[in-house]
């Protein structure tokens, strides 16, 4: 079974803090994704990565950056957290870009 | 971009009932997936189904790509089926490999 893990289930940060969200997958998948989920807006893609050190912007990349130094790990970085980044963050991975995506349990981030 | 509409937005079922969830999309797709999000937030992939029909236990799905819709059937529903069901598609003309998610159908199965 594919396992995607995220570093925290719940996180509380203050405005202006730098925030790191980590995601690890154990199935040697090429592709990894970061989404945020908000009530009424559904899931929206922030960034994805199709290889180590490669990244592509999704629909809402503003205010975020990502890092993929190793194949199994994909980090989402909020350089200076703001209250409008309070959300549920979901990481996913897939073998091929057009193949089944497997999701982690999510991180609920609250920015005060 | 591609539009994805799911219906109904909310559904309440008695345990044991059957249901059909619908996903309409505005353009041709080469990737369509159905997901279930449980009450704790975990998203589980149910089907990868850009066309045709698949079955997995009490769940089955059909995508009619030429008519731009997909259906998810749940038979003999159980309380553990509760949660939100999402349809997600990739626009075959966009070349972006991004999935666009619908807003979901919230299913509540009551004993």
PDB file of C-alpha atoms in Angstrom:
ATOM      1  CA  UNK A   1       0.000   0.000   0.000  1.00  0.00           C
ATOM      2  CA  UNK A   2       1.109   3.511  -0.771  1.00  0.00           C
ATOM      3  CA  UNK A   3       1.800   5.528   2.315  1.00  0.00           C
ATOM      4  CA  UNK A   4       1.911   9.319   2.277  1.00  0.00           C
ATOM      5  CA  UNK A   5       2.680  10.959   5.583  1.00  0.00           C
ATOM      6  CA  UNK A   6       2.604  14.590   6.631  1.00  0.00           C
ATOM      7  CA  UNK A   7       4.666  16.007   9.465  1.00  0.00           C
ATOM      8  CA  UNK A   8       1.816  17.423  11.539  1.00  0.00           C
ATOM      9  CA  UNK A   9      -1.941  16.932  11.772  1.00  0.00           C
ATOM     10  CA  UNK A  10      -2.474  20.304  13.460  1.00  0.00           C
ATOM     11  CA  UNK A  11      -0.285  23.391  13.496  1.00  0.00           C
ATOM     12  CA  UNK A  12      -0.741  26.834  15.037  1.00  0.00           C
ATOM     13  CA  UNK A  13       1.533  29.656  13.905  1.00  0.00           C
ATOM     14  CA  UNK A  14       1.689  33.410  14.233  1.00  0.00           C
ATOM     15  CA  UNK A  15       1.462  35.934  11.413  1.00  0.00           C
ATOM     16  CA  UNK A  16       4.858  36.524   9.860  1.00  0.00           C
ATOM     17  CA  UNK A  17       6.378  33.204  10.927  1.00  0.00           C
ATOM     18  CA  UNK A  18       8.101  30.947   8.403  1.00  0.00           C
ATOM     19  CA  UNK A  19       6.237  27.645   8.215  1.00  0.00           C
ATOM     20  CA  UNK A  20       7.440  24.313   6.838  1.00  0.00           C
ATOM     21  CA  UNK A  21       5.022  21.533   5.966  1.00  0.00           C
ATOM     22  CA  UNK A  22       6.676  18.222   5.170  1.00  0.00           C
ATOM     23  CA  UNK A  23       5.356  15.343   3.111  1.00  0.00           C
ATOM     24  CA  UNK A  24       6.964  11.936   2.638  1.00  0.00           C
ATOM     25  CA  UNK A  25       5.891   9.071   0.381  1.00  0.00           C
ATOM     26  CA  UNK A  26       7.271   5.552   0.447  1.00  0.00           C
ATOM     27  CA  UNK A  27       6.380   4.255  -3.018  1.00  0.00           C
ATOM     28  CA  UNK A  28       9.128   5.801  -5.122  1.00  0.00           C
ATOM     29  CA  UNK A  29       6.569   7.969  -6.916  1.00  0.00           C
ATOM     30  CA  UNK A  30       7.880  10.516  -9.406  1.00  0.00           C
ATOM     31  CA  UNK A  31       5.200  13.115  -8.760  1.00  0.00           C
ATOM     32  CA  UNK A  32       4.159  14.946  -5.647  1.00  0.00           C
ATOM     33  CA  UNK A  33       1.529  17.616  -5.102  1.00  0.00           C
ATOM     34  CA  UNK A  34       0.472  20.197  -2.532  1.00  0.00           C
ATOM     35  CA  UNK A  35      -3.182  21.266  -2.308  1.00  0.00           C
ATOM     36  CA  UNK A  36      -5.121  23.454   0.057  1.00  0.00           C
ATOM     37  CA  UNK A  37      -8.740  22.806   0.912  1.00  0.00           C
ATOM     38  CA  UNK A  38     -11.133  25.525   2.014  1.00  0.00           C
ATOM     39  CA  UNK A  39     -14.885  25.398   2.664  1.00  0.00           C
ATOM     40  CA  UNK A  40     -16.817  26.378  -0.433  1.00  0.00           C
ATOM     41  CA  UNK A  41     -13.692  26.424  -2.602  1.00  0.00           C
ATOM     42  CA  UNK A  42     -12.781  22.744  -2.653  1.00  0.00           C
ATOM     43  CA  UNK A  43      -9.246  21.525  -3.285  1.00  0.00           C
ATOM     44  CA  UNK A  44      -6.888  23.796  -5.177  1.00  0.00           C
ATOM     45  CA  UNK A  45      -3.424  22.926  -6.396  1.00  0.00           C
ATOM     46  CA  UNK A  46      -0.591  25.054  -5.008  1.00  0.00           C
ATOM     47  CA  UNK A  47       2.486  23.399  -6.539  1.00  0.00           C
ATOM     48  CA  UNK A  48       3.515  20.055  -7.899  1.00  0.00           C
ATOM     49  CA  UNK A  49       6.826  18.382  -8.626  1.00  0.00           C
ATOM     50  CA  UNK A  50       7.501  15.807 -11.341  1.00  0.00           C
ATOM     51  CA  UNK A  51      11.091  15.037 -10.372  1.00  0.00           C
ATOM     52  CA  UNK A  52      13.722  15.891  -7.806  1.00  0.00           C
ATOM     53  CA  UNK A  53      14.444  19.627  -7.844  1.00  0.00           C
ATOM     54  CA  UNK A  54      11.697  20.183 -10.449  1.00  0.00           C
ATOM     55  CA  UNK A  55       8.512  22.082  -9.677  1.00  0.00           C
ATOM     56  CA  UNK A  56       5.535  23.606 -11.411  1.00  0.00           C
ATOM     57  CA  UNK A  57       3.105  26.228 -10.168  1.00  0.00           C
ATOM     58  CA  UNK A  58      -0.477  25.250  -9.666  1.00  0.00           C
ATOM     59  CA  UNK A  59      -3.507  27.493  -9.496  1.00  0.00           C
ATOM     60  CA  UNK A  60      -2.609  29.390  -6.313  1.00  0.00           C
ATOM     61  CA  UNK A  61       1.186  29.538  -5.794  1.00  0.00           C
ATOM     62  CA  UNK A  62       1.311  33.075  -4.404  1.00  0.00           C
ATOM     63  CA  UNK A  63       2.728  33.204  -0.896  1.00  0.00           C
ATOM     64  CA  UNK A  64       4.135  29.677  -1.092  1.00  0.00           C
ATOM     65  CA  UNK A  65       7.317  27.991  -2.206  1.00  0.00           C
ATOM     66  CA  UNK A  66       8.310  24.336  -2.377  1.00  0.00           C
ATOM     67  CA  UNK A  67      11.401  22.206  -2.131  1.00  0.00           C
ATOM     68  CA  UNK A  68      12.119  18.705  -3.388  1.00  0.00           C
ATOM     69  CA  UNK A  69      15.676  17.711  -2.610  1.00  0.00           C
ATOM     70  CA  UNK A  70      14.934  13.987  -2.379  1.00  0.00           C
ATOM     71  CA  UNK A  71      12.461  11.922  -4.367  1.00  0.00           C
ATOM     72  CA  UNK A  72      10.434  10.851  -1.346  1.00  0.00           C
ATOM     73  CA  UNK A  73      10.100  14.257   0.296  1.00  0.00           C
ATOM     74  CA  UNK A  74       8.218  17.376  -0.807  1.00  0.00           C
ATOM     75  CA  UNK A  75       8.122  20.435   1.413  1.00  0.00           C
ATOM     76  CA  UNK A  76       5.727  23.362   1.318  1.00  0.00           C
ATOM     77  CA  UNK A  77       7.068  26.617   2.706  1.00  0.00           C
ATOM     78  CA  UNK A  78       5.123  29.656   3.810  1.00  0.00           C
ATOM     79  CA  UNK A  79       7.794  32.347   3.855  1.00  0.00           C
ATOM     80  CA  UNK A  80       5.734  34.736   5.997  1.00  0.00           C
ATOM     81  CA  UNK A  81       2.492  33.201   7.176  1.00  0.00           C
ATOM     82  CA  UNK A  82      -0.657  35.271   6.924  1.00  0.00           C
ATOM     83  CA  UNK A  83      -4.130  34.703   8.349  1.00  0.00           C
ATOM     84  CA  UNK A  84      -5.545  33.973   4.888  1.00  0.00           C
ATOM     85  CA  UNK A  85      -3.285  30.931   4.744  1.00  0.00           C
ATOM     86  CA  UNK A  86      -5.270  29.286   7.503  1.00  0.00           C
ATOM     87  CA  UNK A  87      -6.441  26.139   5.779  1.00  0.00           C
ATOM     88  CA  UNK A  88      -6.230  22.375   5.435  1.00  0.00           C
ATOM     89  CA  UNK A  89      -3.123  21.387   3.467  1.00  0.00           C
ATOM     90  CA  UNK A  90      -3.067  18.076   1.649  1.00  0.00           C
ATOM     91  CA  UNK A  91      -0.105  16.354   0.047  1.00  0.00           C
ATOM     92  CA  UNK A  92      -0.439  13.705  -2.653  1.00  0.00           C
ATOM     93  CA  UNK A  93       1.818  11.553  -4.795  1.00  0.00           C
ATOM     94  CA  UNK A  94       1.432   9.579  -8.006  1.00  0.00           C
ATOM     95  CA  UNK A  95       3.573   7.308 -10.127  1.00  0.00           C
ATOM     96  CA  UNK A  96       2.690   9.052 -13.390  1.00  0.00           C
ATOM     97  CA  UNK A  97       1.289  12.526 -13.846  1.00  0.00           C
ATOM     98  CA  UNK A  98      -1.972  11.119 -15.185  1.00  0.00           C
ATOM     99  CA  UNK A  99      -2.239   8.279 -12.738  1.00  0.00           C
ATOM    100  CA  UNK A 100      -3.975   7.709  -9.424  1.00  0.00           C
ATOM    101  CA  UNK A 101      -3.097  10.237  -6.743  1.00  0.00           C
ATOM    102  CA  UNK A 102      -2.619   9.064  -3.155  1.00  0.00           C
ATOM    103  CA  UNK A 103      -3.192  11.563  -0.387  1.00  0.00           C
ATOM    104  CA  UNK A 104      -1.698  12.106   3.036  1.00  0.00           C
ATOM    105  CA  UNK A 105      -3.871  12.703   6.127  1.00  0.00           C
ATOM    106  CA  UNK A 106      -3.656  16.499   5.845  1.00  0.00           C
ATOM    107  CA  UNK A 107      -2.361  19.293   8.064  1.00  0.00           C
ATOM    108  CA  UNK A 108      -4.792  21.781   9.550  1.00  0.00           C
ATOM    109  CA  UNK A 109      -2.896  25.058   9.827  1.00  0.00           C
ATOM    110  CA  UNK A 110      -4.172  27.950  11.878  1.00  0.00           C
ATOM    111  CA  UNK A 111      -2.377  31.289  11.486  1.00  0.00           C
ATOM    112  CA  UNK A 112      -3.129  33.760  14.259  1.00  0.00           C
TER     113      UNK A 112
ATOM    114  CA  UNK B   1     -10.249  26.448 -17.301  1.00  0.00           C
ATOM    115  CA  UNK B   2     -12.307  23.306 -17.145  1.00  0.00           C
ATOM    116  CA  UNK B   3     -15.443  23.398 -14.999  1.00  0.00           C
ATOM    117  CA  UNK B   4     -16.467  20.479 -12.806  1.00  0.00           C
ATOM    118  CA  UNK B   5     -19.949  20.298 -11.313  1.00  0.00           C
ATOM    119  CA  UNK B   6     -21.069  17.660  -8.883  1.00  0.00           C
ATOM    120  CA  UNK B   7     -24.604  16.851  -7.869  1.00  0.00           C
ATOM    121  CA  UNK B   8     -26.287  16.664  -5.527  1.00  0.00           C
ATOM    122  CA  UNK B   9     -24.295  18.833  -3.109  1.00  0.00           C
ATOM    123  CA  UNK B  10     -25.791  17.012  -0.120  1.00  0.00           C
ATOM    124  CA  UNK B  11     -27.365  13.603   0.249  1.00  0.00           C
ATOM    125  CA  UNK B  12     -28.845  11.851   3.262  1.00  0.00           C
ATOM    126  CA  UNK B  13     -29.481   8.118   3.022  1.00  0.00           C
ATOM    127  CA  UNK B  14     -30.832   5.412   5.232  1.00  0.00           C
ATOM    128  CA  UNK B  15     -28.377   2.577   5.726  1.00  0.00           C
ATOM    129  CA  UNK B  16     -28.894  -0.034   3.020  1.00  0.00           C
ATOM    130  CA  UNK B  17     -30.106   2.416   0.367  1.00  0.00           C
ATOM    131  CA  UNK B  18     -28.499   2.912  -3.018  1.00  0.00           C
ATOM    132  CA  UNK B  19     -27.351   6.219  -4.493  1.00  0.00           C
ATOM    133  CA  UNK B  20     -25.935   7.792  -7.629  1.00  0.00           C
ATOM    134  CA  UNK B  21     -23.569  10.746  -7.582  1.00  0.00           C
ATOM    135  CA  UNK B  22     -22.965  12.718 -10.735  1.00  0.00           C
ATOM    136  CA  UNK B  23     -19.996  14.669 -12.083  1.00  0.00           C
ATOM    137  CA  UNK B  24     -20.330  16.890 -15.161  1.00  0.00           C
ATOM    138  CA  UNK B  25     -17.321  18.480 -16.804  1.00  0.00           C
ATOM    139  CA  UNK B  26     -17.081  21.161 -19.443  1.00  0.00           C
ATOM    140  CA  UNK B  27     -14.297  19.865 -21.700  1.00  0.00           C
ATOM    141  CA  UNK B  28     -12.737  16.631 -22.839  1.00  0.00           C
ATOM    142  CA  UNK B  29     -10.599  14.933 -20.224  1.00  0.00           C
ATOM    143  CA  UNK B  30      -7.859  12.336 -20.189  1.00  0.00           C
ATOM    144  CA  UNK B  31      -7.839  11.790 -16.459  1.00  0.00           C
ATOM    145  CA  UNK B  32     -10.818  11.464 -14.117  1.00  0.00           C
ATOM    146  CA  UNK B  33     -10.639  10.262 -10.542  1.00  0.00           C
ATOM    147  CA  UNK B  34     -13.195   9.786  -7.784  1.00  0.00           C
ATOM    148  CA  UNK B  35     -12.180  10.290  -4.162  1.00  0.00           C
ATOM    149  CA  UNK B  36     -13.830   9.802  -0.793  1.00  0.00           C
ATOM    150  CA  UNK B  37     -12.901  12.129   2.062  1.00  0.00           C
ATOM    151  CA  UNK B  38     -13.788  10.650   5.426  1.00  0.00           C
ATOM    152  CA  UNK B  39     -14.946  12.781   8.372  1.00  0.00           C
ATOM    153  CA  UNK B  40     -11.333  12.984   9.618  1.00  0.00           C
ATOM    154  CA  UNK B  41     -10.158  14.559   6.377  1.00  0.00           C
ATOM    155  CA  UNK B  42      -8.366  11.617   4.757  1.00  0.00           C
ATOM    156  CA  UNK B  43      -8.857  11.451   0.989  1.00  0.00           C
ATOM    157  CA  UNK B  44      -8.966   7.969  -0.479  1.00  0.00           C
ATOM    158  CA  UNK B  45      -8.834   7.307  -4.191  1.00  0.00           C
ATOM    159  CA  UNK B  46     -11.823   5.225  -5.285  1.00  0.00           C
ATOM    160  CA  UNK B  47     -11.447   5.040  -9.043  1.00  0.00           C
ATOM    161  CA  UNK B  48      -9.212   6.185 -11.851  1.00  0.00           C
ATOM    162  CA  UNK B  49     -11.751   6.207 -14.665  1.00  0.00           C
ATOM    163  CA  UNK B  50     -11.274   8.527 -17.672  1.00  0.00           C
ATOM    164  CA  UNK B  51     -13.697   6.333 -19.615  1.00  0.00           C
ATOM    165  CA  UNK B  52     -15.679   3.123 -19.272  1.00  0.00           C
ATOM    166  CA  UNK B  53     -16.985   1.318 -16.207  1.00  0.00           C
ATOM    167  CA  UNK B  54     -15.267  -0.095 -13.137  1.00  0.00           C
ATOM    168  CA  UNK B  55     -16.502  -1.867 -10.049  1.00  0.00           C
ATOM    169  CA  UNK B  56     -14.997  -2.308  -6.625  1.00  0.00           C
ATOM    170  CA  UNK B  57     -17.221  -4.086  -4.153  1.00  0.00           C
ATOM    171  CA  UNK B  58     -20.326  -2.021  -3.470  1.00  0.00           C
ATOM    172  CA  UNK B  59     -18.992   0.888  -5.498  1.00  0.00           C
ATOM    173  CA  UNK B  60     -18.967   1.271  -9.227  1.00  0.00           C
ATOM    174  CA  UNK B  61     -18.293   4.137 -11.602  1.00  0.00           C
ATOM    175  CA  UNK B  62     -19.049   4.933 -15.191  1.00  0.00           C
ATOM    176  CA  UNK B  63     -17.572   7.711 -17.300  1.00  0.00           C
ATOM    177  CA  UNK B  64     -19.102   8.672 -20.634  1.00  0.00           C
ATOM    178  CA  UNK B  65     -16.337  10.881 -21.927  1.00  0.00           C
ATOM    179  CA  UNK B  66     -18.137  11.850 -25.144  1.00  0.00           C
ATOM    180  CA  UNK B  67     -21.042  13.232 -23.108  1.00  0.00           C
ATOM    181  CA  UNK B  68     -18.789  14.726 -20.435  1.00  0.00           C
ATOM    182  CA  UNK B  69     -20.098  13.099 -17.303  1.00  0.00           C
ATOM    183  CA  UNK B  70     -19.247  10.446 -14.786  1.00  0.00           C
ATOM    184  CA  UNK B  71     -21.438   8.605 -12.292  1.00  0.00           C
ATOM    185  CA  UNK B  72     -20.500   6.992  -8.996  1.00  0.00           C
ATOM    186  CA  UNK B  73     -22.890   4.314  -7.717  1.00  0.00           C
ATOM    187  CA  UNK B  74     -23.002   3.286  -4.094  1.00  0.00           C
ATOM    188  CA  UNK B  75     -25.094   0.225  -3.322  1.00  0.00           C
ATOM    189  CA  UNK B  76     -26.271  -1.019   0.083  1.00  0.00           C
ATOM    190  CA  UNK B  77     -24.817   2.059   1.764  1.00  0.00           C
ATOM    191  CA  UNK B  78     -23.195   1.793   5.194  1.00  0.00           C
ATOM    192  CA  UNK B  79     -22.516   4.441   7.816  1.00  0.00           C
ATOM    193  CA  UNK B  80     -18.828   4.207   6.956  1.00  0.00           C
ATOM    194  CA  UNK B  81     -19.671   5.531   3.470  1.00  0.00           C
ATOM    195  CA  UNK B  82     -20.397   8.930   5.023  1.00  0.00           C
ATOM    196  CA  UNK B  83     -18.128  11.761   4.001  1.00  0.00           C
ATOM    197  CA  UNK B  84     -17.546  13.899   0.935  1.00  0.00           C
ATOM    198  CA  UNK B  85     -17.132  12.428  -2.537  1.00  0.00           C
ATOM    199  CA  UNK B  86     -15.018  14.388  -4.995  1.00  0.00           C
ATOM    200  CA  UNK B  87     -14.657  14.071  -8.710  1.00  0.00           C
ATOM    201  CA  UNK B  88     -11.421  15.447 -10.210  1.00  0.00           C
ATOM    202  CA  UNK B  89     -10.524  15.835 -13.866  1.00  0.00           C
ATOM    203  CA  UNK B  90      -7.586  16.820 -16.001  1.00  0.00           C
ATOM    204  CA  UNK B  91      -8.325  18.942 -19.058  1.00  0.00           C
ATOM    205  CA  UNK B  92      -6.854  17.057 -22.020  1.00  0.00           C
ATOM    206  CA  UNK B  93      -6.409  20.273 -23.971  1.00  0.00           C
ATOM    207  CA  UNK B  94      -4.568  22.196 -21.272  1.00  0.00           C
ATOM    208  CA  UNK B  95      -1.387  20.101 -21.164  1.00  0.00           C
ATOM    209  CA  UNK B  96      -0.905  21.060 -17.545  1.00  0.00           C
ATOM    210  CA  UNK B  97      -1.358  17.649 -15.830  1.00  0.00           C
ATOM    211  CA  UNK B  98      -3.347  19.386 -13.109  1.00  0.00           C
ATOM    212  CA  UNK B  99      -6.437  17.883 -11.558  1.00  0.00           C
ATOM    213  CA  UNK B 100      -9.393  20.216 -11.119  1.00  0.00           C
ATOM    214  CA  UNK B 101     -11.683  19.139  -8.305  1.00  0.00           C
ATOM    215  CA  UNK B 102     -15.421  19.556  -8.075  1.00  0.00           C
ATOM    216  CA  UNK B 103     -16.916  20.943  -4.891  1.00  0.00           C
ATOM    217  CA  UNK B 104     -18.019  17.504  -3.779  1.00  0.00           C
ATOM    218  CA  UNK B 105     -21.136  15.669  -2.665  1.00  0.00           C
ATOM    219  CA  UNK B 106     -21.556  15.376   1.083  1.00  0.00           C
ATOM    220  CA  UNK B 107     -23.098  12.015   1.920  1.00  0.00           C
ATOM    221  CA  UNK B 108     -24.569  11.200   5.307  1.00  0.00           C
ATOM    222  CA  UNK B 109     -25.675   7.607   5.889  1.00  0.00           C
ATOM    223  CA  UNK B 110     -27.870   7.225   8.944  1.00  0.00           C
ATOM    224  CA  UNK B 111     -28.538   3.944  10.758  1.00  0.00           C
TER     225      UNK B 111
END
